[in-house]
Structures are given as C-alpha cells and as structure tokens.
Short mmCIF file of C-alpha atoms and ligand atoms in Angstrom, two decimals:
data_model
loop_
_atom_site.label_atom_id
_atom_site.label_comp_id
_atom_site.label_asym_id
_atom_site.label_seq_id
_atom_site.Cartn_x
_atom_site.Cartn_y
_atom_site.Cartn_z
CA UNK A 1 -73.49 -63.94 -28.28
CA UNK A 2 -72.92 -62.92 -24.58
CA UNK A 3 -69.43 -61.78 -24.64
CA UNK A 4 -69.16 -63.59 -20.88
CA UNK A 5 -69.09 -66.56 -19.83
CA UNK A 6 -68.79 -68.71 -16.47
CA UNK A 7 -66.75 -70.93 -17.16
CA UNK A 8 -62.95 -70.59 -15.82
CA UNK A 9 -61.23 -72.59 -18.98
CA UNK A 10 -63.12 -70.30 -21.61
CA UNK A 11 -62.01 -67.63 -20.15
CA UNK A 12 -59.22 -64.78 -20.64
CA UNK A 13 -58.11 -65.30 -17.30
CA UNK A 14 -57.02 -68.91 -18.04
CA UNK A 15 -54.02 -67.59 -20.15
CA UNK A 16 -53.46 -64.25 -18.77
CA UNK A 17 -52.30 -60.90 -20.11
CA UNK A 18 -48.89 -62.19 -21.80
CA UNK A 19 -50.42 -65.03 -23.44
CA UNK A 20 -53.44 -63.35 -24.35
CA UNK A 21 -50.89 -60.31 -26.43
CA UNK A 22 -49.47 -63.03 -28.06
CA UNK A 23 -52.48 -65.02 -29.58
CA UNK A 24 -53.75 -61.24 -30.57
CA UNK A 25 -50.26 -61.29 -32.42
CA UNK A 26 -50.96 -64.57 -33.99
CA UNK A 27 -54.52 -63.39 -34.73
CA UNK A 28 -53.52 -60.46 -36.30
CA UNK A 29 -51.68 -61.69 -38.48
CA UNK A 30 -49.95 -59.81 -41.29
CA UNK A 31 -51.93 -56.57 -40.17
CA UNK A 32 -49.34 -55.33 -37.37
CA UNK A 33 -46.00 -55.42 -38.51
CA UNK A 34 -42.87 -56.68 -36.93
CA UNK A 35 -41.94 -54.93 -33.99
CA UNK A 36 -40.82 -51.70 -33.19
CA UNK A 37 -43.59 -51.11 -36.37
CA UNK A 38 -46.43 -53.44 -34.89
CA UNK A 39 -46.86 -55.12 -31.70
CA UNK A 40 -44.71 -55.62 -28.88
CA UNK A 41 -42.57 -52.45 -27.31
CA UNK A 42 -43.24 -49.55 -25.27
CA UNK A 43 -44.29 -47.78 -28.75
CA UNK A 44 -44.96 -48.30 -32.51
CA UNK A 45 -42.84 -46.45 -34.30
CA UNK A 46 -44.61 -45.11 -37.58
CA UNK A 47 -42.06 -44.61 -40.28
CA UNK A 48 -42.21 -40.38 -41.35
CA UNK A 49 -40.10 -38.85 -44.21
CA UNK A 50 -37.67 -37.38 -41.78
CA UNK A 51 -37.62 -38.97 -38.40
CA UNK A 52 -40.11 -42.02 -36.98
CA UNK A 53 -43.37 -41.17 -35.51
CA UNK A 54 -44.05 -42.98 -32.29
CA UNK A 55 -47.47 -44.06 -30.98
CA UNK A 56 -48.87 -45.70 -27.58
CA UNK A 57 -51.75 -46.07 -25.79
CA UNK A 58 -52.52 -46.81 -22.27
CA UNK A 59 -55.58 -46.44 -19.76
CA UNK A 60 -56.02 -45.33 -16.02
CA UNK A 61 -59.15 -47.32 -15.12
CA UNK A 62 -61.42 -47.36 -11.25
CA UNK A 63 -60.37 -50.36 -9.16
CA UNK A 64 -56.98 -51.17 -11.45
CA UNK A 65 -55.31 -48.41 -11.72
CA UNK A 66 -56.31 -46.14 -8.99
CA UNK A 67 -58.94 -46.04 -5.76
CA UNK A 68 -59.95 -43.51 -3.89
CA UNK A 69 -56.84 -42.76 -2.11
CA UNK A 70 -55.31 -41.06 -5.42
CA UNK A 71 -57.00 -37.60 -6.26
CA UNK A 72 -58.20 -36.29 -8.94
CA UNK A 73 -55.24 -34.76 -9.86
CA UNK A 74 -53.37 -37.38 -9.29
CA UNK A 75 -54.94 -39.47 -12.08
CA UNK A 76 -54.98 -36.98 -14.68
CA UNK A 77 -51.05 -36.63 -13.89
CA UNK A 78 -50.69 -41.12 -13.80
CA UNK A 79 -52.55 -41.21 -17.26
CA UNK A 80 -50.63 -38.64 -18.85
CA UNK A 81 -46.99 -39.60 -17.49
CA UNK A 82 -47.44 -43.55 -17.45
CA UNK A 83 -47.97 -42.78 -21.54
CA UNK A 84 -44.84 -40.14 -21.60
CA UNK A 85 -42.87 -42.80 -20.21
CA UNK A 86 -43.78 -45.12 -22.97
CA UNK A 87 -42.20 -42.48 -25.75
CA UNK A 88 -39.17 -41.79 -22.92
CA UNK A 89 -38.44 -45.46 -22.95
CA UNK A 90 -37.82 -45.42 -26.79
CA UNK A 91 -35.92 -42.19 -26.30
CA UNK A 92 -38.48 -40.11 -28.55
CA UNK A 93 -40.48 -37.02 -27.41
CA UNK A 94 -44.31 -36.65 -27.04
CA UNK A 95 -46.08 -34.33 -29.78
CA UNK A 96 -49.67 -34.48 -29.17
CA UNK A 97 -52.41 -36.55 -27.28
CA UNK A 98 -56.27 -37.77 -27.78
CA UNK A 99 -58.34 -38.97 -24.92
CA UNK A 100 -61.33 -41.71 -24.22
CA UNK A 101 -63.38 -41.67 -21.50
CA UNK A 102 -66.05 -43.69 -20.94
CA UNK A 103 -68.00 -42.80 -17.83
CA UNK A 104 -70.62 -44.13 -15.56
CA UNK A 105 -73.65 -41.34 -14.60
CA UNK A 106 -72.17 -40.71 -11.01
CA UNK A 107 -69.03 -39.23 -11.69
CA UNK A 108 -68.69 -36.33 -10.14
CA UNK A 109 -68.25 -32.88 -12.29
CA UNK A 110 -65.77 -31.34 -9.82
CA UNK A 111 -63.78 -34.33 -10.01
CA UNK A 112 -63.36 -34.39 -13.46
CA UNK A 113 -62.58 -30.89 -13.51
CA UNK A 114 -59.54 -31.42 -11.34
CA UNK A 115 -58.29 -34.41 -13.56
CA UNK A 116 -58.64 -32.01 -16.84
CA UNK A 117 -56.78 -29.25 -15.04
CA UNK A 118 -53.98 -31.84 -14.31
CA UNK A 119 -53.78 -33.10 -17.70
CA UNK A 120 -53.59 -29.40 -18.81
CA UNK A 121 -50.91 -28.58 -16.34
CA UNK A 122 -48.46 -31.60 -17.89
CA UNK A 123 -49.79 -30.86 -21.30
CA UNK A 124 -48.55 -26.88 -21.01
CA UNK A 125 -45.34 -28.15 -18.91
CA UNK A 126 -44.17 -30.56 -22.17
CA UNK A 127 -45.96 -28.72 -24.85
CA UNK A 128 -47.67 -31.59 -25.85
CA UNK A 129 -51.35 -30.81 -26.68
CA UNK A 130 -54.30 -32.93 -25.80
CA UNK A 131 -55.95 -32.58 -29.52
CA UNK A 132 -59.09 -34.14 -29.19
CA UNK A 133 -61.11 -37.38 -27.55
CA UNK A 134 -64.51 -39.15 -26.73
CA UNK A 135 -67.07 -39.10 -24.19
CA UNK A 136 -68.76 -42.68 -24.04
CA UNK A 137 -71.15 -44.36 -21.24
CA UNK A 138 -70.06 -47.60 -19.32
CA UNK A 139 -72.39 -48.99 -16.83
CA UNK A 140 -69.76 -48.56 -13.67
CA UNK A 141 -66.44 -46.63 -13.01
CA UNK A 142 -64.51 -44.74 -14.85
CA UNK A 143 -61.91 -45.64 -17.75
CA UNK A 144 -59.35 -42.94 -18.91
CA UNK A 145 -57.31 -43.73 -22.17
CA UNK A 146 -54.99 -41.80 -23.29
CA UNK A 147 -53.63 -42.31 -27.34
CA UNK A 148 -50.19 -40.15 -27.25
CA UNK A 149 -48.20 -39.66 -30.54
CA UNK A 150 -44.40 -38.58 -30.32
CA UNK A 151 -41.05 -38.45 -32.37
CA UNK A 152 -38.12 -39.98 -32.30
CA UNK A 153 -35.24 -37.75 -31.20
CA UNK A 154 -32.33 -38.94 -33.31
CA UNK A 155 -32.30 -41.49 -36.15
CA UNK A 156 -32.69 -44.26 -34.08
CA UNK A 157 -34.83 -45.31 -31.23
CA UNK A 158 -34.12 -47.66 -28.47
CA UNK A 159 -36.27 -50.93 -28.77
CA UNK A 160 -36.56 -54.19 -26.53
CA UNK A 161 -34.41 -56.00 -28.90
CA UNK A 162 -31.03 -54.53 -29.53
CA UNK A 163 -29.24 -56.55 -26.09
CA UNK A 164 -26.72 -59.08 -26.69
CA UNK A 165 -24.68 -61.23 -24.43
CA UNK A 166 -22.29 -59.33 -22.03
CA UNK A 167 -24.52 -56.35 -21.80
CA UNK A 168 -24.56 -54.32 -17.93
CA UNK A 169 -27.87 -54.22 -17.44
CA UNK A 170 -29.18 -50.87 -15.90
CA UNK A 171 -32.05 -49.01 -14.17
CA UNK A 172 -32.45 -45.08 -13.67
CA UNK A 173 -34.58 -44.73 -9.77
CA UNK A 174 -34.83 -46.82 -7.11
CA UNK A 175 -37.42 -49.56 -7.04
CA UNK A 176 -40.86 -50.81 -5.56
CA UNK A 177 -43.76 -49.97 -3.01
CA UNK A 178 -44.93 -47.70 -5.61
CA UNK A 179 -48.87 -48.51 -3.93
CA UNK A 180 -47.56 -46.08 -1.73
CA UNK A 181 -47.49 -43.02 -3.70
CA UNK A 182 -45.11 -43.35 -6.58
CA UNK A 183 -46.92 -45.18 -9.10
CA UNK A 184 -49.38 -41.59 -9.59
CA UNK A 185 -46.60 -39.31 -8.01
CA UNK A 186 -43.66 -40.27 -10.49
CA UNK A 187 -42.20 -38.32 -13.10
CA UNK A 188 -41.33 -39.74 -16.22
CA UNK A 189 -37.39 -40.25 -17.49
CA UNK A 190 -38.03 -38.16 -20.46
CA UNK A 191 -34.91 -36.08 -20.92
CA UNK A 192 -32.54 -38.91 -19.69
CA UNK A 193 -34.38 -41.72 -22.12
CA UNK A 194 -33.38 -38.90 -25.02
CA UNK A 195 -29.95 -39.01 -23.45
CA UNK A 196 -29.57 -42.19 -23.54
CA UNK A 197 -30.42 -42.97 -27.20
CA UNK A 198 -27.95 -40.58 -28.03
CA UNK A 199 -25.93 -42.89 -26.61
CA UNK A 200 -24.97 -45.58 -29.08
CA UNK A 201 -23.39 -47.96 -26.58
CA UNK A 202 -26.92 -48.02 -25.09
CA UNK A 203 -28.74 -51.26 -27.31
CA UNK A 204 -32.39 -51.49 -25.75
CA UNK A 205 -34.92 -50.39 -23.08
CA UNK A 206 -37.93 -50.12 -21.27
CA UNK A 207 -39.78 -48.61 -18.88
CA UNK A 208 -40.74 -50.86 -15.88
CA UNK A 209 -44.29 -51.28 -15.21
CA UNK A 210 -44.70 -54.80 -14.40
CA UNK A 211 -41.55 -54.89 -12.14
CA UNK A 212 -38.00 -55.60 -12.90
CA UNK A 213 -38.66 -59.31 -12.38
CA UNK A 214 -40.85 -59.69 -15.51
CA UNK A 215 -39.76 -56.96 -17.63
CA UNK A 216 -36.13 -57.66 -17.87
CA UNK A 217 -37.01 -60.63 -19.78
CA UNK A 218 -38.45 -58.05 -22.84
CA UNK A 219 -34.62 -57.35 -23.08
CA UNK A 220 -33.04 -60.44 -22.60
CA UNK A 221 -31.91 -61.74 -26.05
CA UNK A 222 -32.41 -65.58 -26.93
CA UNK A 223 -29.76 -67.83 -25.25
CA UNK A 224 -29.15 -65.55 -22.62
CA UNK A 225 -29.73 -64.95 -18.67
CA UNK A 226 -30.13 -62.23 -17.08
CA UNK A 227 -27.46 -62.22 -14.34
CA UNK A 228 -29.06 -59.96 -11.63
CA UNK A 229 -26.93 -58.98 -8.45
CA UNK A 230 -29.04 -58.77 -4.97
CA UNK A 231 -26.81 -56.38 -3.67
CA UNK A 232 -27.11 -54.12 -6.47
CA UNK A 233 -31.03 -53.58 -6.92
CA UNK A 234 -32.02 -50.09 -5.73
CA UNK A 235 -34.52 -50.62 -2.90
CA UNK A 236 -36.58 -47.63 -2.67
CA UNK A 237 -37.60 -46.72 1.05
CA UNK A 238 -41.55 -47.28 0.09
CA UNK A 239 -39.62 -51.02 -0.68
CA UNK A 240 -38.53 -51.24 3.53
CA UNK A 241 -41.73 -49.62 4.12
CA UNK A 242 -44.35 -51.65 2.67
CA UNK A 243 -42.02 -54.88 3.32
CA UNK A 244 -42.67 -54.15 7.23
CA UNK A 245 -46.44 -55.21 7.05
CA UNK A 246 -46.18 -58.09 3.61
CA UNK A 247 -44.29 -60.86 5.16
CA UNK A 248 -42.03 -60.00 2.15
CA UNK A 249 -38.87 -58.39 1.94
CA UNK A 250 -38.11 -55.03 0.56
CA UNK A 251 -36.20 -56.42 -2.04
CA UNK A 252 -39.08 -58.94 -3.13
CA UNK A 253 -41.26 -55.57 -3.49
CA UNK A 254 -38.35 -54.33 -5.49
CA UNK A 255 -38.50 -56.39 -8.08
CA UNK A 256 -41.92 -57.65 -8.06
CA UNK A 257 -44.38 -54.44 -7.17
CA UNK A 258 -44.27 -52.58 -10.53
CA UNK A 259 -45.39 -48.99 -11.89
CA UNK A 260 -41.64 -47.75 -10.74
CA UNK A 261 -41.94 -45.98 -14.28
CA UNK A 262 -37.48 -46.01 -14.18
CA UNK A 263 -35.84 -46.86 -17.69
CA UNK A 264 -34.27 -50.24 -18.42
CA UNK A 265 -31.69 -50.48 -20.15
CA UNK A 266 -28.48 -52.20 -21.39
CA UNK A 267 -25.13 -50.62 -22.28
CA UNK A 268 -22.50 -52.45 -24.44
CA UNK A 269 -20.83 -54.93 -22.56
CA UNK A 270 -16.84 -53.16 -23.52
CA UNK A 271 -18.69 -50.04 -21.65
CA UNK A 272 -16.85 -49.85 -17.90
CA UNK A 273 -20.05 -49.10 -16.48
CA UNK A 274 -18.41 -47.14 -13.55
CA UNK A 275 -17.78 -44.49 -16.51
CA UNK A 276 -21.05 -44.89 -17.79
CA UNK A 277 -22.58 -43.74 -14.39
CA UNK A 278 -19.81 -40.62 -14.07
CA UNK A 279 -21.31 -39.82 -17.42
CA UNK A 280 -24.86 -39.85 -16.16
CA UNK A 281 -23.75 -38.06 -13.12
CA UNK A 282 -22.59 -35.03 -15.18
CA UNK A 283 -26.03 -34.54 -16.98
CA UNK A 284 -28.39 -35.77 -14.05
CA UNK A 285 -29.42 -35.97 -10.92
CA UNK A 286 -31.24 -38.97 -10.75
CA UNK A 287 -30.34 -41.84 -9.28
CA UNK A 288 -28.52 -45.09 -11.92
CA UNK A 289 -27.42 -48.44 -11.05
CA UNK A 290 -25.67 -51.23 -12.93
CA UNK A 291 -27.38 -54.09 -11.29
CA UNK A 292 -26.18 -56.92 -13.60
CA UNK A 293 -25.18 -58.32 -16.75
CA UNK A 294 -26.30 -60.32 -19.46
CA UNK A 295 -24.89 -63.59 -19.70
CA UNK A 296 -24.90 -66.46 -22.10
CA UNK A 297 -27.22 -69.50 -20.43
CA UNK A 298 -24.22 -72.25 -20.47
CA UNK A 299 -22.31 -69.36 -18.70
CA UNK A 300 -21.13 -71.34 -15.82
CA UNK A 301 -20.14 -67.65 -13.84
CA UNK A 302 -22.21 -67.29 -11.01
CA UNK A 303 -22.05 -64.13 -8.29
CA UNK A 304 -22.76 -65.19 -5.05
CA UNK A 305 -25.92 -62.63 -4.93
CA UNK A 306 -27.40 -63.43 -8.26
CA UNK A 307 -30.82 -63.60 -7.86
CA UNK A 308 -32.76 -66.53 -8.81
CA UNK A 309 -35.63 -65.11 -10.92
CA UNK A 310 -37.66 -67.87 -11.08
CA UNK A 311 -39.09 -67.14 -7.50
CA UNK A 312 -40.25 -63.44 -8.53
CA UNK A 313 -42.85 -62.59 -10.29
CA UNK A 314 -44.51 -59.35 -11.55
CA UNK A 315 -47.45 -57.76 -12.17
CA UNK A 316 -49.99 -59.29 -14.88
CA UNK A 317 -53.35 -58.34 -15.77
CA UNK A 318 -56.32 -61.51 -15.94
CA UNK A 319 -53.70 -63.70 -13.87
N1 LIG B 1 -55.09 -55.64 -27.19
C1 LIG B 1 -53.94 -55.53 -27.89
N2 LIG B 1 -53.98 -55.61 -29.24
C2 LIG B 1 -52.84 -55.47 -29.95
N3 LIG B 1 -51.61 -55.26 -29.40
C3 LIG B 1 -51.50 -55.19 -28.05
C4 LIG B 1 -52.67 -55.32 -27.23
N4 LIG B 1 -52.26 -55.21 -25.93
C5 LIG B 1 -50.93 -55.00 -25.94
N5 LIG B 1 -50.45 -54.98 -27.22
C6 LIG B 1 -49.06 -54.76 -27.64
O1 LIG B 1 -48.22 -55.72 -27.00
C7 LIG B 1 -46.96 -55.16 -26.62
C8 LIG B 1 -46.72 -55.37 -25.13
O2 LIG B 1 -47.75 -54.76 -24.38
P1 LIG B 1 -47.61 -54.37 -22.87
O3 LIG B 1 -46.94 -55.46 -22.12
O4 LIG B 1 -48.94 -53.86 -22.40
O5 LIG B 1 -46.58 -53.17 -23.03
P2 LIG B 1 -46.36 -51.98 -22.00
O6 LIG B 1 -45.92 -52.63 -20.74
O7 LIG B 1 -45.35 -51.10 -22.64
O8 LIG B 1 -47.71 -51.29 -21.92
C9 LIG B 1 -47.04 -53.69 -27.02
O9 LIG B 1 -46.39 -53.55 -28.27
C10 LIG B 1 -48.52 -53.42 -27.16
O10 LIG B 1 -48.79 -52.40 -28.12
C1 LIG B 2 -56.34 -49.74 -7.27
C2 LIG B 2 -54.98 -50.24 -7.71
N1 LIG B 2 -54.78 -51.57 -7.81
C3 LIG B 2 -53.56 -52.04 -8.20
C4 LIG B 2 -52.53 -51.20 -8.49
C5 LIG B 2 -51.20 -51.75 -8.90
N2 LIG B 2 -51.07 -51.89 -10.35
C6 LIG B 2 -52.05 -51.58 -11.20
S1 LIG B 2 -51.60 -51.74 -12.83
C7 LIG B 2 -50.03 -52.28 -12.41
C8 LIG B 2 -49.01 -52.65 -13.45
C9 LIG B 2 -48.77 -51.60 -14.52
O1 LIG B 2 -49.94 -51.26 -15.23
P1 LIG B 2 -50.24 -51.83 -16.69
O2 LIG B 2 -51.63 -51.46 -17.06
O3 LIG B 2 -49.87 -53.27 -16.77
O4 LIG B 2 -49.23 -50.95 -17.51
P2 LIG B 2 -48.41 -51.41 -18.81
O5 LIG B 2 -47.63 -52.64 -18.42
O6 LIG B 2 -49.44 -51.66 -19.86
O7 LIG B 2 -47.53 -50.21 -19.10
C10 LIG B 2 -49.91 -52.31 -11.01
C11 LIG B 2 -48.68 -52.74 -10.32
C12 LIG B 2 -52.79 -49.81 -8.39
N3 LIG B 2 -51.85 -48.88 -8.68
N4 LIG B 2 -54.02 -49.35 -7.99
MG1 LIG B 3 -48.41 -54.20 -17.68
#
C-alpha cells in the first residue's frame, strides 16, 4: 500500500498536528499511560526507585526546522537545546542523549562535522552525554532526532495539568520573531525551570514552541479562560522588527510566531505576583512577566486589554 495519497480528505493534513496526537492517543490505547507517564507533556516521566526518569524526543529537520541561513552549528545547538527545554519545562535535568539521522547522499562531511562539534560543545557544557544513535538513508534532506533522557530534580515535576482557577499566569523571556535568530540562538531555562519546581506555589508549565497563543491552552484547566493582558506580553525587539515588513503587529508575532523556548507557567493564585518576580530577581537575570490570570469562564471580570484569543493562532504542523 502506497503510504501517499492525492487526495486532500485522506490526508493528515485534513486534521492537522493536534488532532492527529489525539487519534494516536485514541489509537494507542491502553499502551501509553495517562499523562505525565504517556502522551501529552513536554516529557514522559518514567517512574525510577528514587526519583522519576524523564524522556522526550524531538527532531531538527531541512525545510521545517532550519534553511540555509542557520549554520551548521547552529543546528546541532537548536536540536540539542529545543530537547533540554523539554526536561527544563518539567523542572528535571538532562542525563544522557541518543541521536537519528537519516541522511540524503549530498550532505556535506564538513557540515556535519560542525553540527557534531556543536552537539559536543552543549553535551560537555551540561554533562549530558550523547550515548549512542543511527545513521539511516532518506531520499532528500536531512532529519536530526534527538531521544534525551533526564531526572526529575525534586519529588515532583511540573506538568501541564496542575493550574486551577485564579492562577497568574507567567512567562520567563520576551516573546516572538524568533525566524530571526532566536529560535537556533536561544538558550534553554534549565536552571530557572529547576527553580521553579522547587517552588510549590508554582502548579504547571511549559515551554513555548507553538506560541503563547496556542500553548497556554495546555495549561488552562477545564472551565477556565485564560485572561491575558495586552499590555503585559513581553514583545521581544525581533517582535517590532519582523512586524515592520508582516502587515502584523509586534504583538501578533508575540503571541503567534513560536520557538521562543521561555517557560510557562502558573503560580498559585494567593501568590502576590509582584513578590514572586522580587524572588526571581534575586536568583536570575532573566527577564519574568505576570501577563495574566486564570479565570473561571462565567467570570464576568474583564481588563480592558484582555486579549481576545480567538483571533491568534500558533504554529501547527500538517495545517
Ligand atoms: N507521533 C506521536 N505518537 C505518540 N505520541 C505523540 C506523537 N507526537 C506527539 N506525541 C505526544 O503528544 C504530546 C504533545 O506533543 P507536542 O505538542 O509535540 O509537544 P511538544 O510541544 O512538547 O513537543 C506529547 O506528550 C508527545 O509526546
Ligand atoms: C525553515 C523554517 N521554517 C519554519 C520555521 C518556524 N518553525 C518551525 S517549527 C516551529 C514550531 C516549533 O517546532 P515543533 O516541531 O512544533 O516543536 P514542538 O512543538 O514539538 O516542541 C516553528 C515556529 C523555522 N524555524 N525554520
Ligand atoms: Mg509544535
């Protein structure tokens, strides 16, 4: 059976990435656990005698994930942080790393050399050793996948799920245009997401890959809204930049552009969040906003720059 086909309604780009996780759920079936253990947050956790084992998995592939403007080095360094950000945004730390990479026949020696040098560099920097991998042909590009196992720091870790109504919602960075440089260039929140699940008035995160616009509804708990405030979203100056030639504004790019790599998070709702950032201030230097709250959906309370998130949307894959 030809794995293709040409017609639009058969397929995987008439339901999309999201859609398409789901009915891989639902397919699934009893083999993946409930999440954190089985599908659906940044990692699986993998329950150990002492403290969980995380696990993730994510590729840097030609034409998706980079072009030619990112070098060499640069993807070695995207592959290997996007995946550190995935064990940061469960507040666990990386332990060791296996890599696929399937390869058409032009790729060029010298440029794989530099994207192994890159991955050593990060893998030296963390102490996280790259323990193995596989070499495999594909007819065109190139597709990098890295399979990164880490710990959990304390005897929790921070999930999607834990948010309830009232919550501040925050991010760590500032946001969007990350076509510009960021999305290879970034470095990942580890030490702060290990801060922050010592933290036990902080109840769930994620890293934002998709944008703020889609992701925030991973942590928004049933019933509620997420009350975002305009005013409060931390435009990032690629955000003005590349909103000078899209017809859109920065903040659009903000919350729609994706691979900012910050932490998303929400904090206990009793939490005055203007302590929560002195806190912050004394350990880091990075930048963290409050930029809303959960709220129940019959909430009538409405800021006068709460965005309306129905008119944002982020990044999805087969859409
Ligand atoms: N092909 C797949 N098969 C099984 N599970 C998947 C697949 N793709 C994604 N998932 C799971 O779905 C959840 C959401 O995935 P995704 O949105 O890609 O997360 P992230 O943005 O952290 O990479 C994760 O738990 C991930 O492991
Ligand atoms: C050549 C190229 N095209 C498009 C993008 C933008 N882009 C690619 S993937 C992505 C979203 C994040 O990547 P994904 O694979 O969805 O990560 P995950 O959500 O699985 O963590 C974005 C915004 C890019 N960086 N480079
Ligand atoms: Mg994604």
């Amino acid at each position: 059976m030809s794995p293709f086909t040409k017609q639009k309604s058969a397929a995987v780009s008439a339901w999309g990435e999201v859609r398409l996780i789901q009915e891989i759920r639902r397919w699934l079936g009893t083999a993946t656990p409930r999440s954190p253990a089985g599908i659906g947050d940044d990692c699986a956790t993998l329950a150990g005698s002492m403290r969980d084992q995380l696990l993730t998995v994510d590729p840097v592939i030609y034409g998706e994930h980079f072009d030619d403007n990112v070098p060499a080095k640069g993807v070695g360094a995207k592959l290997f942080n996007r995946n550190i950000s995935d064990i940061a945004a469960m507040g666990g730390r990386p332990r060791a790393a296996v890599i696929a990479l399937a390869l058409s026949d032009d790729v060029k020696i010298t440029w794989l050399r530099e994207f192994y040098r890159s991955l050593a560099a990060i893998a030296r920097l963390h102490h996280v050793p790259i323990i193995g991998g596989d070499i495999a042909h594909q007819p065109a590009g190139i597709t990098a996948t890295m399979t990164l196992i880490g710990e959990a720091t304390e005897k929790r870790v921070l999930t999607r799920q834990g948010a309830a109504a009232e919550d501040w919602i925050f991010t760590t960075g500032k946001l969007g245009g990350s076509r510009l440089g960021w999305h290879w260039k970034f470095t990942p929140r580890l030490l702060e997401g290990q801060w922050l699940v010592a933290r036990p008035d902080v109840r769930s995160m994620m890293d934002v890959s998709d944008g703020v616009a889609k992701d925030i509804w991973s942590l928004t708990p049933r019933g509620c809204r997420p009350a975002l405030n305009a005013a409060a979203i931390p435009v990032s100056r690629s955000a003005r930049l590349a909103a000078t030639t899209s017809q859109r504004t920065p903040l659009a790019h903000a919350l729609t552009d994706g691979e900012d790599y910050e932490l998303l998070f929400t904090v206990n709702g009793s939490t005055d969040p203007a302590e929560f950032i002195t806190a912050w201030r004394q350990r880091f230097r990075s930048k963290l906003s409050c930029i809303g709250q959960m709220r129940r959906k019959r909430s009538r309370r409405r800021d006068d720059d709460e965005i309306d998130l129905d008119s944002y949307h982020g990044f999805e894959h087969l859409r």
